[in-house]
mmCIF file of C-alpha atoms and ligand atoms in Angstrom:
data_model
loop_
_atom_site.group_PDB
_atom_site.id
_atom_site.type_symbol
_atom_site.label_atom_id
_atom_site.label_comp_id
_atom_site.label_asym_id
_atom_site.label_seq_id
_atom_site.Cartn_x
_atom_site.Cartn_y
_atom_site.Cartn_z
ATOM 1 C CA MET K 30 -30.443 16.230 -2.897
ATOM 2 C CA SER K 31 -29.764 18.045 -6.132
ATOM 3 C CA ASP K 32 -31.822 17.092 -9.185
ATOM 4 C CA ALA K 33 -28.671 17.144 -11.336
ATOM 5 C CA THR K 34 -28.385 14.186 -13.712
ATOM 6 C CA PRO K 35 -25.560 11.826 -12.644
ATOM 7 C CA ILE K 36 -23.019 11.913 -15.483
ATOM 8 C CA LEU K 37 -19.947 9.653 -15.688
ATOM 9 C CA HIS K 38 -17.014 10.379 -18.010
ATOM 10 C CA MET K 39 -15.061 7.136 -18.413
ATOM 11 C CA LEU K 40 -11.409 7.463 -19.476
ATOM 12 C CA SER K 41 -9.216 4.695 -20.830
ATOM 13 C CA PRO K 42 -5.633 4.966 -22.097
ATOM 14 C CA GLN K 43 -6.424 1.880 -24.203
ATOM 15 C CA LYS K 44 -8.503 1.566 -27.363
ATOM 16 C CA HIS K 45 -11.576 0.242 -25.522
ATOM 17 C CA MET K 46 -13.456 1.236 -22.408
ATOM 18 C CA SER K 47 -14.361 -1.923 -20.492
ATOM 19 C CA PRO K 48 -18.013 -2.937 -21.144
ATOM 20 C CA PHE K 49 -17.984 -4.495 -17.658
ATOM 21 C CA ASP K 50 -17.337 -1.102 -16.065
ATOM 22 C CA VAL K 51 -19.874 0.661 -18.297
ATOM 23 C CA ASN K 52 -22.554 -1.814 -17.189
ATOM 24 C CA MET K 53 -21.558 -1.457 -13.541
ATOM 25 C CA ALA K 54 -21.787 2.341 -13.752
ATOM 26 C CA ALA K 55 -25.245 2.227 -15.360
ATOM 27 C CA ASP K 56 -26.560 -0.279 -12.819
ATOM 28 C CA ALA K 57 -25.194 1.864 -9.974
ATOM 29 C CA GLY K 58 -27.267 4.837 -11.145
ATOM 30 C CA TYR K 59 -25.323 6.917 -13.662
ATOM 31 C CA LYS K 60 -27.796 8.200 -16.264
ATOM 32 C CA VAL K 61 -25.324 9.559 -18.821
ATOM 33 C CA ILE K 62 -22.118 7.631 -19.485
ATOM 34 C CA VAL K 63 -19.523 8.803 -21.973
ATOM 35 C CA PRO K 64 -16.443 6.705 -22.828
ATOM 36 C CA TYR K 65 -13.157 8.349 -23.908
ATOM 37 C CA ILE K 66 -10.448 6.104 -25.337
ATOM 38 C CA ASN K 67 -6.715 6.429 -26.056
ATOM 39 C CA VAL K 68 -6.564 9.141 -23.402
ATOM 40 C CA ALA K 69 -3.070 10.398 -22.539
ATOM 41 C CA LEU K 70 -2.091 11.540 -19.040
ATOM 42 C CA GLU K 71 -1.706 15.177 -20.133
ATOM 43 C CA GLU K 72 -5.275 15.182 -21.466
ATOM 44 C CA VAL K 73 -6.817 14.523 -18.045
ATOM 45 C CA THR K 74 -6.563 18.127 -16.783
ATOM 46 C CA PRO K 75 -8.342 19.738 -19.763
ATOM 47 C CA LEU K 76 -11.024 17.034 -19.751
ATOM 48 C CA VAL K 77 -11.713 17.488 -16.030
ATOM 49 C CA GLN K 78 -11.801 21.275 -16.316
ATOM 50 C CA ASP K 79 -14.084 21.097 -19.324
ATOM 51 C CA ALA K 80 -16.467 19.027 -17.198
ATOM 52 C CA ILE K 81 -16.380 21.055 -13.973
ATOM 53 C CA PHE K 82 -16.908 24.496 -15.497
ATOM 54 C CA SER K 83 -19.946 23.402 -17.491
ATOM 55 C CA ARG K 84 -22.078 22.686 -14.388
ATOM 56 C CA PRO K 85 -22.894 24.775 -11.287
ATOM 57 C CA PRO K 86 -20.630 23.902 -8.303
ATOM 58 C CA ASP K 87 -23.479 22.161 -6.441
ATOM 59 C CA TYR K 88 -23.862 19.769 -9.387
ATOM 60 C CA GLY K 89 -20.221 18.727 -8.914
ATOM 61 C CA SER K 90 -20.861 15.653 -6.827
ATOM 62 C CA HIS K 91 -23.144 14.333 -9.573
ATOM 63 C CA THR K 92 -20.355 14.531 -12.122
ATOM 64 C CA GLY K 93 -17.935 11.609 -12.026
ATOM 65 C CA PHE K 94 -14.786 10.475 -13.784
ATOM 66 C CA PHE K 95 -13.735 6.835 -14.012
ATOM 67 C CA ILE K 96 -10.193 5.808 -14.901
ATOM 68 C CA GLY K 97 -9.755 2.392 -16.475
ATOM 69 C CA GLY K 98 -7.034 0.862 -18.647
ATOM 70 C CA LYS K 99 -4.555 -1.824 -17.665
ATOM 71 C CA ASP K 100 -1.736 0.113 -16.027
ATOM 72 C CA ALA K 101 -1.969 0.700 -12.268
ATOM 73 C CA ILE K 102 0.695 3.433 -12.104
ATOM 74 C CA LEU K 103 -0.754 5.349 -15.032
ATOM 75 C CA ALA K 104 -4.229 5.098 -13.478
ATOM 76 C CA LEU K 105 -2.880 6.475 -10.174
ATOM 77 C CA ASP K 106 -1.129 9.291 -12.089
ATOM 78 C CA MET K 107 -4.374 10.099 -13.916
ATOM 79 C CA LEU K 108 -6.262 10.133 -10.606
ATOM 80 C CA GLU K 109 -3.722 12.568 -9.195
ATOM 81 C CA ALA K 110 -3.938 14.748 -12.325
ATOM 82 C CA ALA K 111 -7.739 14.814 -11.981
ATOM 83 C CA ARG K 112 -7.444 15.774 -8.306
ATOM 84 C CA LYS K 113 -5.085 18.646 -9.117
ATOM 85 C CA ALA K 114 -7.313 19.837 -11.977
ATOM 86 C CA GLN K 115 -10.197 20.711 -9.615
ATOM 87 C CA VAL K 116 -10.822 24.434 -9.176
ATOM 88 C CA PRO K 117 -12.893 24.903 -5.993
ATOM 89 C CA PRO K 118 -15.762 25.383 -5.689
ATOM 90 C CA PHE K 119 -15.941 23.587 -9.062
ATOM 91 C CA HIS K 120 -15.229 19.911 -8.532
ATOM 92 C CA LEU K 121 -16.140 16.317 -9.354
ATOM 93 C CA SER K 122 -15.434 12.807 -8.044
ATOM 94 C CA VAL K 123 -13.023 10.255 -9.512
ATOM 95 C CA LEU K 124 -12.645 6.477 -9.221
ATOM 96 C CA ALA K 125 -9.593 4.632 -10.568
ATOM 97 C CA ASP K 126 -10.041 0.899 -11.164
ATOM 98 C CA PRO K 127 -7.812 -0.230 -14.073
ATOM 99 C CA ALA K 128 -8.960 -3.629 -15.427
ATOM 100 C CA GLY K 129 -11.134 -3.955 -12.329
ATOM 101 C CA SER K 130 -7.909 -4.602 -10.444
ATOM 102 C CA PHE K 131 -8.273 -2.194 -7.531
ATOM 103 C CA THR K 132 -11.693 -3.496 -6.528
ATOM 104 C CA THR K 133 -10.619 -7.119 -7.191
ATOM 105 C CA ALA K 134 -7.477 -6.772 -5.067
ATOM 106 C CA ALA K 135 -9.491 -5.054 -2.326
ATOM 107 C CA ALA K 136 -12.047 -7.873 -2.378
ATOM 108 C CA MET K 137 -9.362 -10.586 -2.263
ATOM 109 C CA VAL K 138 -7.554 -8.998 0.694
ATOM 110 C CA ALA K 139 -10.845 -8.414 2.549
ATOM 111 C CA CYS K 140 -12.040 -12.014 1.981
ATOM 112 C CA VAL K 141 -8.717 -13.437 3.209
ATOM 113 C CA GLU K 142 -8.722 -11.063 6.178
ATOM 114 C CA ARG K 143 -12.132 -12.383 7.185
ATOM 115 C CA VAL K 144 -10.900 -15.992 7.104
ATOM 116 C CA LEU K 145 -7.709 -15.119 9.014
ATOM 117 C CA LYS K 146 -9.749 -13.385 11.685
ATOM 118 C CA PHE K 147 -12.587 -15.861 12.154
ATOM 119 C CA LYS K 148 -10.746 -19.138 11.545
ATOM 120 C CA PHE K 149 -7.321 -18.317 12.974
ATOM 121 C CA GLY K 150 -7.901 -15.305 15.254
ATOM 122 C CA ARG K 151 -5.226 -13.369 13.367
ATOM 123 C CA GLY K 152 -4.778 -10.113 11.519
ATOM 124 C CA TRP K 153 -2.301 -8.998 8.853
ATOM 125 C CA LYS K 154 0.402 -7.768 11.210
ATOM 126 C CA GLY K 155 3.494 -9.908 10.586
ATOM 127 C CA THR K 156 1.614 -12.392 8.397
ATOM 128 C CA LYS K 157 3.843 -13.725 5.604
ATOM 129 C CA VAL K 158 2.179 -13.234 2.214
ATOM 130 C CA ALA K 159 3.482 -14.526 -1.145
ATOM 131 C CA VAL K 160 2.006 -12.827 -4.227
ATOM 132 C CA PHE K 161 2.058 -14.754 -7.512
ATOM 133 C CA GLY K 162 1.323 -12.589 -10.575
ATOM 134 C CA ALA K 163 2.983 -9.728 -8.728
ATOM 135 C CA THR K 164 3.725 -7.708 -11.883
ATOM 136 C CA GLY K 165 0.034 -7.701 -12.807
ATOM 137 C CA VAL K 166 -2.426 -5.007 -11.767
ATOM 138 C CA VAL K 167 -4.293 -7.211 -9.253
ATOM 139 C CA GLY K 168 -1.005 -8.473 -7.766
ATOM 140 C CA PHE K 169 0.336 -4.922 -7.494
ATOM 141 C CA ALA K 170 -2.689 -3.524 -5.653
ATOM 142 C CA SER K 171 -3.166 -6.535 -3.344
ATOM 143 C CA SER K 172 0.483 -6.500 -2.272
ATOM 144 C CA ILE K 173 0.261 -2.815 -1.281
ATOM 145 C CA ILE K 174 -3.095 -3.158 0.506
ATOM 146 C CA SER K 175 -1.873 -6.075 2.643
ATOM 147 C CA ALA K 176 1.511 -4.429 3.331
ATOM 148 C CA LEU K 177 -0.242 -1.241 4.465
ATOM 149 C CA GLU K 178 -2.088 -3.463 6.966
ATOM 150 C CA GLY K 179 1.229 -4.785 8.318
ATOM 151 C CA ALA K 180 1.770 -7.999 6.316
ATOM 152 C CA GLU K 181 5.291 -9.099 5.286
ATOM 153 C CA VAL K 182 4.826 -9.359 1.542
ATOM 154 C CA GLN K 183 6.934 -11.201 -1.030
ATOM 155 C CA LEU K 184 6.474 -10.364 -4.709
ATOM 156 C CA VAL K 185 7.205 -13.569 -6.612
ATOM 157 C CA ALA K 186 8.850 -13.179 -10.024
ATOM 158 C CA HIS K 187 8.135 -15.904 -12.547
ATOM 159 C CA ARG K 188 10.452 -14.529 -15.238
ATOM 160 C CA GLY K 189 13.232 -12.206 -14.144
ATOM 161 C CA VAL K 190 13.289 -10.622 -10.721
ATOM 162 C CA ASP K 191 14.101 -7.141 -12.112
ATOM 163 C CA ARG K 192 10.480 -6.227 -12.833
ATOM 164 C CA VAL K 193 9.303 -7.105 -9.326
ATOM 165 C CA ILE K 194 12.263 -5.184 -7.861
ATOM 166 C CA LYS K 195 10.990 -2.187 -9.838
ATOM 167 C CA SER K 196 7.470 -2.790 -8.608
ATOM 168 C CA ALA K 197 8.698 -2.930 -4.984
ATOM 169 C CA ALA K 198 10.576 0.364 -5.482
ATOM 170 C CA VAL K 199 7.474 2.081 -6.917
ATOM 171 C CA SER K 200 5.368 0.814 -4.006
ATOM 172 C CA LYS K 201 7.909 2.107 -1.489
ATOM 173 C CA GLU K 202 8.094 5.503 -3.167
ATOM 174 C CA ARG K 203 4.330 5.992 -3.496
ATOM 175 C CA PHE K 204 2.923 4.173 -0.490
ATOM 176 C CA GLY K 205 5.890 3.809 1.878
ATOM 177 C CA VAL K 206 5.590 0.006 2.041
ATOM 178 C CA ASP K 207 8.508 -2.439 2.098
ATOM 179 C CA LEU K 208 7.834 -5.315 -0.282
ATOM 180 C CA GLN K 209 10.377 -8.078 -0.833
ATOM 181 C CA ALA K 210 11.144 -9.075 -4.412
ATOM 182 C CA VAL K 211 11.954 -12.784 -4.751
ATOM 183 C CA ALA K 212 12.787 -15.042 -7.697
ATOM 184 C CA GLY K 213 10.251 -17.833 -8.158
ATOM 185 C CA GLU K 214 11.343 -19.144 -11.541
ATOM 186 C CA THR K 215 12.655 -22.573 -10.579
ATOM 187 C CA GLU K 216 10.768 -25.271 -8.718
ATOM 188 C CA GLU K 217 13.313 -25.077 -5.922
ATOM 189 C CA GLN K 218 12.766 -21.319 -5.489
ATOM 190 C CA LYS K 219 9.023 -21.762 -5.557
ATOM 191 C CA ARG K 220 9.128 -24.521 -2.938
ATOM 192 C CA GLU K 221 11.160 -22.349 -0.582
ATOM 193 C CA ILE K 222 8.694 -19.475 -0.958
ATOM 194 C CA LEU K 223 5.726 -21.745 -0.335
ATOM 195 C CA ALA K 224 7.346 -23.475 2.634
ATOM 196 C CA ASN K 225 7.499 -20.096 4.407
ATOM 197 C CA ALA K 226 4.264 -18.471 3.246
ATOM 198 C CA GLU K 227 1.223 -18.177 5.519
ATOM 199 C CA VAL K 228 -1.004 -16.577 2.888
ATOM 200 C CA VAL K 229 -0.838 -16.922 -0.901
ATOM 201 C CA PHE K 230 -2.447 -14.520 -3.349
ATOM 202 C CA ALA K 231 -2.643 -16.349 -6.709
ATOM 203 C CA ALA K 232 -3.127 -13.404 -9.088
ATOM 204 C CA ALA K 233 -1.459 -14.683 -12.253
ATOM 205 C CA ALA K 234 -2.981 -14.400 -15.723
ATOM 206 C CA ALA K 235 -6.281 -16.121 -16.504
ATOM 207 C CA GLY K 236 -5.937 -19.877 -17.083
ATOM 208 C CA VAL K 237 -2.436 -20.111 -15.566
ATOM 209 C CA GLN K 238 -1.950 -22.583 -12.706
ATOM 210 C CA VAL K 239 0.712 -21.304 -10.288
ATOM 211 C CA ILE K 240 0.152 -23.657 -7.334
ATOM 212 C CA SER K 241 0.062 -27.399 -7.974
ATOM 213 C CA LYS K 242 -0.821 -30.405 -5.808
ATOM 214 C CA GLU K 243 2.913 -30.925 -5.124
ATOM 215 C CA HIS K 244 3.349 -27.306 -4.032
ATOM 216 C CA LYS K 245 0.485 -27.605 -1.566
ATOM 217 C CA GLU K 246 2.031 -30.719 -0.015
ATOM 218 C CA ILE K 247 5.159 -28.858 1.094
ATOM 219 C CA ALA K 248 3.381 -25.652 2.194
ATOM 220 C CA ASN K 249 3.164 -26.541 5.872
ATOM 221 C CA ASN K 250 2.785 -23.008 7.237
ATOM 222 C CA LEU K 251 0.022 -22.032 4.878
ATOM 223 C CA LEU K 252 -3.193 -20.737 6.474
ATOM 224 C CA VAL K 253 -5.159 -19.214 3.585
ATOM 225 C CA VAL K 254 -4.820 -19.394 -0.203
ATOM 226 C CA ALA K 255 -6.779 -17.004 -2.443
ATOM 227 C CA ASP K 256 -7.164 -17.464 -6.190
ATOM 228 C CA VAL K 257 -8.644 -14.762 -8.470
ATOM 229 C CA ASN K 258 -8.445 -16.803 -11.672
ATOM 230 C CA ALA K 259 -11.855 -18.096 -12.771
ATOM 231 C CA VAL K 260 -10.652 -19.500 -16.123
ATOM 232 C CA PRO K 261 -9.709 -23.237 -16.067
ATOM 233 C CA PRO K 262 -7.355 -24.588 -14.981
ATOM 234 C CA ALA K 263 -7.654 -22.985 -11.536
ATOM 235 C CA GLY K 264 -4.726 -20.793 -10.438
ATOM 236 C CA VAL K 265 -4.454 -23.133 -7.438
ATOM 237 C CA GLU K 266 -5.009 -26.826 -8.117
ATOM 238 C CA GLY K 267 -8.154 -28.069 -6.345
ATOM 239 C CA MET K 268 -9.597 -24.587 -5.743
ATOM 240 C CA ASP K 269 -13.368 -24.460 -5.969
ATOM 241 C CA LEU K 270 -14.803 -21.347 -7.649
ATOM 242 C CA PHE K 271 -17.087 -20.507 -4.698
ATOM 243 C CA MET K 272 -14.797 -21.590 -1.852
ATOM 244 C CA ASN K 273 -14.889 -19.058 0.977
ATOM 245 C CA GLY K 274 -12.862 -20.287 3.910
ATOM 246 C CA GLU K 275 -13.439 -24.024 3.468
ATOM 247 C CA PRO K 276 -10.517 -26.507 3.561
ATOM 248 C CA LEU K 277 -8.499 -26.573 0.346
ATOM 249 C CA PRO K 278 -8.046 -30.234 -0.645
ATOM 250 C CA GLY K 279 -4.490 -31.555 -0.437
ATOM 251 C CA CYS K 280 -3.205 -29.277 2.350
ATOM 252 C CA ASN K 281 -4.044 -27.823 5.742
ATOM 253 C CA ALA K 282 -4.880 -24.368 4.399
ATOM 254 C CA LEU K 283 -8.287 -22.807 3.767
ATOM 255 C CA GLY K 284 -9.256 -21.615 0.302
ATOM 256 C CA VAL K 285 -10.895 -18.475 -1.094
ATOM 257 C CA GLY K 286 -12.021 -18.902 -4.694
ATOM 258 C CA PRO K 287 -12.485 -16.465 -7.577
ATOM 259 C CA LEU K 288 -16.262 -16.230 -7.457
ATOM 260 C CA ALA K 289 -16.327 -15.586 -3.704
ATOM 261 C CA ILE K 290 -13.864 -12.762 -4.418
ATOM 262 C CA GLY K 291 -15.795 -11.714 -7.540
ATOM 263 C CA ASP K 292 -18.996 -11.291 -5.533
ATOM 264 C CA ILE K 293 -17.323 -8.808 -3.165
ATOM 265 C CA LYS K 294 -15.486 -7.140 -6.067
ATOM 266 C CA TYR K 295 -18.805 -6.538 -7.825
ATOM 267 C CA LYS K 296 -20.427 -5.107 -4.685
ATOM 268 C CA THR K 297 -17.380 -2.949 -3.989
ATOM 269 C CA GLU K 298 -17.307 -1.377 -7.443
ATOM 270 C CA ALA K 299 -21.074 -0.781 -7.353
ATOM 271 C CA GLY K 300 -20.763 0.690 -3.850
ATOM 272 C CA LEU K 301 -17.985 3.081 -4.868
ATOM 273 C CA PHE K 302 -20.033 4.363 -7.825
ATOM 274 C CA LYS K 303 -22.986 4.897 -5.470
ATOM 275 C CA GLN K 304 -20.756 6.739 -2.988
ATOM 276 C CA MET K 305 -19.707 9.066 -5.823
ATOM 277 C CA ILE K 306 -23.270 9.734 -6.934
ATOM 278 C CA GLY K 307 -24.387 10.489 -3.368
ATOM 279 C CA ALA K 308 -21.313 12.434 -2.249
ATOM 280 C CA LYS K 309 -21.592 16.000 -0.983
ATOM 281 C CA GLU K 310 -17.849 16.568 -1.340
ATOM 282 C CA PRO K 311 -15.641 15.323 -4.184
ATOM 283 C CA LEU K 312 -14.221 11.818 -3.701
ATOM 284 C CA MET K 313 -10.875 10.567 -5.070
ATOM 285 C CA LEU K 314 -11.046 6.794 -4.865
ATOM 286 C CA ASP K 315 -8.308 4.189 -5.327
ATOM 287 C CA PHE K 316 -7.651 0.678 -3.970
ATOM 288 C CA ARG K 317 -7.406 1.928 -0.375
ATOM 289 C CA HIS K 318 -10.990 3.199 -0.459
ATOM 290 C CA ALA K 319 -12.041 0.014 -2.244
ATOM 291 C CA PHE K 320 -10.502 -2.027 0.574
ATOM 292 C CA GLU K 321 -12.285 0.039 3.228
ATOM 293 C CA LEU K 322 -15.615 -0.743 1.583
ATOM 294 C CA ALA K 323 -14.808 -4.406 0.801
ATOM 295 C CA ARG K 324 -13.931 -4.907 4.469
ATOM 296 C CA GLN K 325 -17.380 -3.675 5.487
ATOM 297 C CA LEU K 326 -19.017 -5.858 2.845
ATOM 298 C CA VAL K 327 -17.416 -9.098 4.059
ATOM 299 C CA ALA K 328 -18.029 -8.352 7.748
HETATM 300 N N1 NAP N 4 -12.263 -12.881 -9.659
HETATM 301 C C1 NAP N 4 -12.410 -11.640 -10.116
HETATM 302 O O1 NAP N 4 -13.368 -10.926 -9.769
HETATM 303 C C2 NAP N 4 -11.392 -11.055 -11.067
HETATM 304 C C3 NAP N 4 -11.485 -9.741 -11.541
HETATM 305 C C4 NAP N 4 -10.465 -9.217 -12.350
HETATM 306 C C5 NAP N 4 -9.397 -10.056 -12.691
HETATM 307 N N2 NAP N 4 -9.362 -11.336 -12.261
HETATM 308 C C6 NAP N 4 -8.254 -12.246 -12.564
HETATM 309 O O2 NAP N 4 -7.093 -11.776 -11.865
HETATM 310 C C7 NAP N 4 -5.945 -12.299 -12.512
HETATM 311 C C8 NAP N 4 -4.934 -11.199 -12.674
HETATM 312 O O3 NAP N 4 -5.466 -10.199 -13.502
HETATM 313 P P1 NAP N 4 -4.574 -8.962 -13.942
HETATM 314 O O4 NAP N 4 -5.472 -8.036 -14.662
HETATM 315 O O5 NAP N 4 -3.768 -8.473 -12.785
HETATM 316 O O6 NAP N 4 -3.597 -9.654 -15.000
HETATM 317 P P2 NAP N 4 -2.270 -9.105 -15.636
HETATM 318 O O7 NAP N 4 -2.102 -7.641 -15.333
HETATM 319 O O8 NAP N 4 -2.265 -9.565 -17.051
HETATM 320 O O9 NAP N 4 -1.156 -9.885 -14.810
HETATM 321 C C9 NAP N 4 -1.017 -11.215 -14.921
HETATM 322 C C10 NAP N 4 0.141 -11.648 -14.041
HETATM 323 O O10 NAP N 4 0.341 -13.038 -14.245
HETATM 324 C C11 NAP N 4 1.704 -13.270 -14.514
HETATM 325 N N3 NAP N 4 1.872 -14.477 -15.304
HETATM 326 C C12 NAP N 4 1.582 -14.656 -16.616
HETATM 327 N N4 NAP N 4 1.898 -15.911 -16.977
HETATM 328 C C13 NAP N 4 2.391 -16.526 -15.843
HETATM 329 C C14 NAP N 4 2.906 -17.812 -15.587
HETATM 330 N N5 NAP N 4 2.957 -18.755 -16.534
HETATM 331 N N6 NAP N 4 3.323 -18.097 -14.339
HETATM 332 C C15 NAP N 4 3.262 -17.172 -13.354
HETATM 333 N N7 NAP N 4 2.792 -15.920 -13.539
HETATM 334 C C16 NAP N 4 2.364 -15.606 -14.784
HETATM 335 C C17 NAP N 4 2.142 -12.020 -15.245
HETATM 336 O O11 NAP N 4 3.533 -11.938 -15.242
HETATM 337 P P3 NAP N 4 4.337 -11.180 -16.407
HETATM 338 O O12 NAP N 4 4.202 -9.733 -16.086
HETATM 339 O O13 NAP N 4 5.715 -11.679 -16.260
HETATM 340 O O14 NAP N 4 3.696 -11.565 -17.696
HETATM 341 C C18 NAP N 4 1.469 -10.965 -14.383
HETATM 342 O O15 NAP N 4 2.209 -10.761 -13.202
HETATM 343 C C19 NAP N 4 -6.434 -12.924 -13.814
HETATM 344 O O16 NAP N 4 -6.497 -14.316 -13.634
HETATM 345 C C20 NAP N 4 -7.807 -12.324 -13.997
HETATM 346 O O17 NAP N 4 -8.659 -13.152 -14.757
HETATM 347 C C21 NAP N 4 -10.316 -11.836 -11.442
#
């Protein structure tokens, strides 16, 4: 093991780097952490090359980049730019996790997968998933992860279906998945979606309730409901913060609450940072790698 100091350069296209991610990086073992803010996509290549050429090639795995922000597509573009900027044998590792969304989505899908498997003997193949908050970063990543596993995913629009149609097109182009964009603006539309769904991902904004008591009553096919919102009121009425496969009151489905998901999210992000610090070869990590790890963590 090289005695090179683990250094993490943390890039955000926004005006702040997330203190949450800075703390996570320090606790995972990075000794030097430098935040960069208001970073544009075209600045990633020079920043990466400035970092790789300043250290001997065998120090490369101890040099990391983190990509934050609040835009999943931009974060994926920055990750790709960082990958292309490597000049072997000079290299470094990169993790993209905008607004914690990739690790949160990975944790939510892994927690639900565990419940599907152990309580219903099922996997994702053909399972009907409805994603609320589909235009958000957590909704975006969780819809792609579950679709890659074979789920039939509906992206539910709460104001104008055009933006979820766009999101479905981007997901098809980048990840080859077929996501269905559906309007969920009226109560009638929402009821129809919930009557058919087997899994719900409630990933709307903090403090927004998307599934009410009445919705649960008509959701007869529902097996598992996951809610990432920890800010009252719950995203799903009756959801307990720590619920992890217990019955959700008011329906036949089982619930997975935000702090059960948060626990795996936290361990996943920490684990990915540790993988980067210990890597012999450069790692390029997005929500797919996060899901791989989250799956092991819930097992
Ligand atoms: N448990 C954890 O560990 C953890 C970690 C990170 C985040 N979170 C939580 O995950 C959730 C999503 O975070 P995010 O970063 O993806 O948020 P985001 O990017 O701001 O997205 C929020 C989503 O909610 C939708 N929305 C807003 N108001 C709504 C309403 N009244 N009805 C239905 N949908 C509505 C938004 O739609 P528009 O695009 O139309 O506005 C968007 O799709 C938040 O509750 C956040 O607190 C949890």
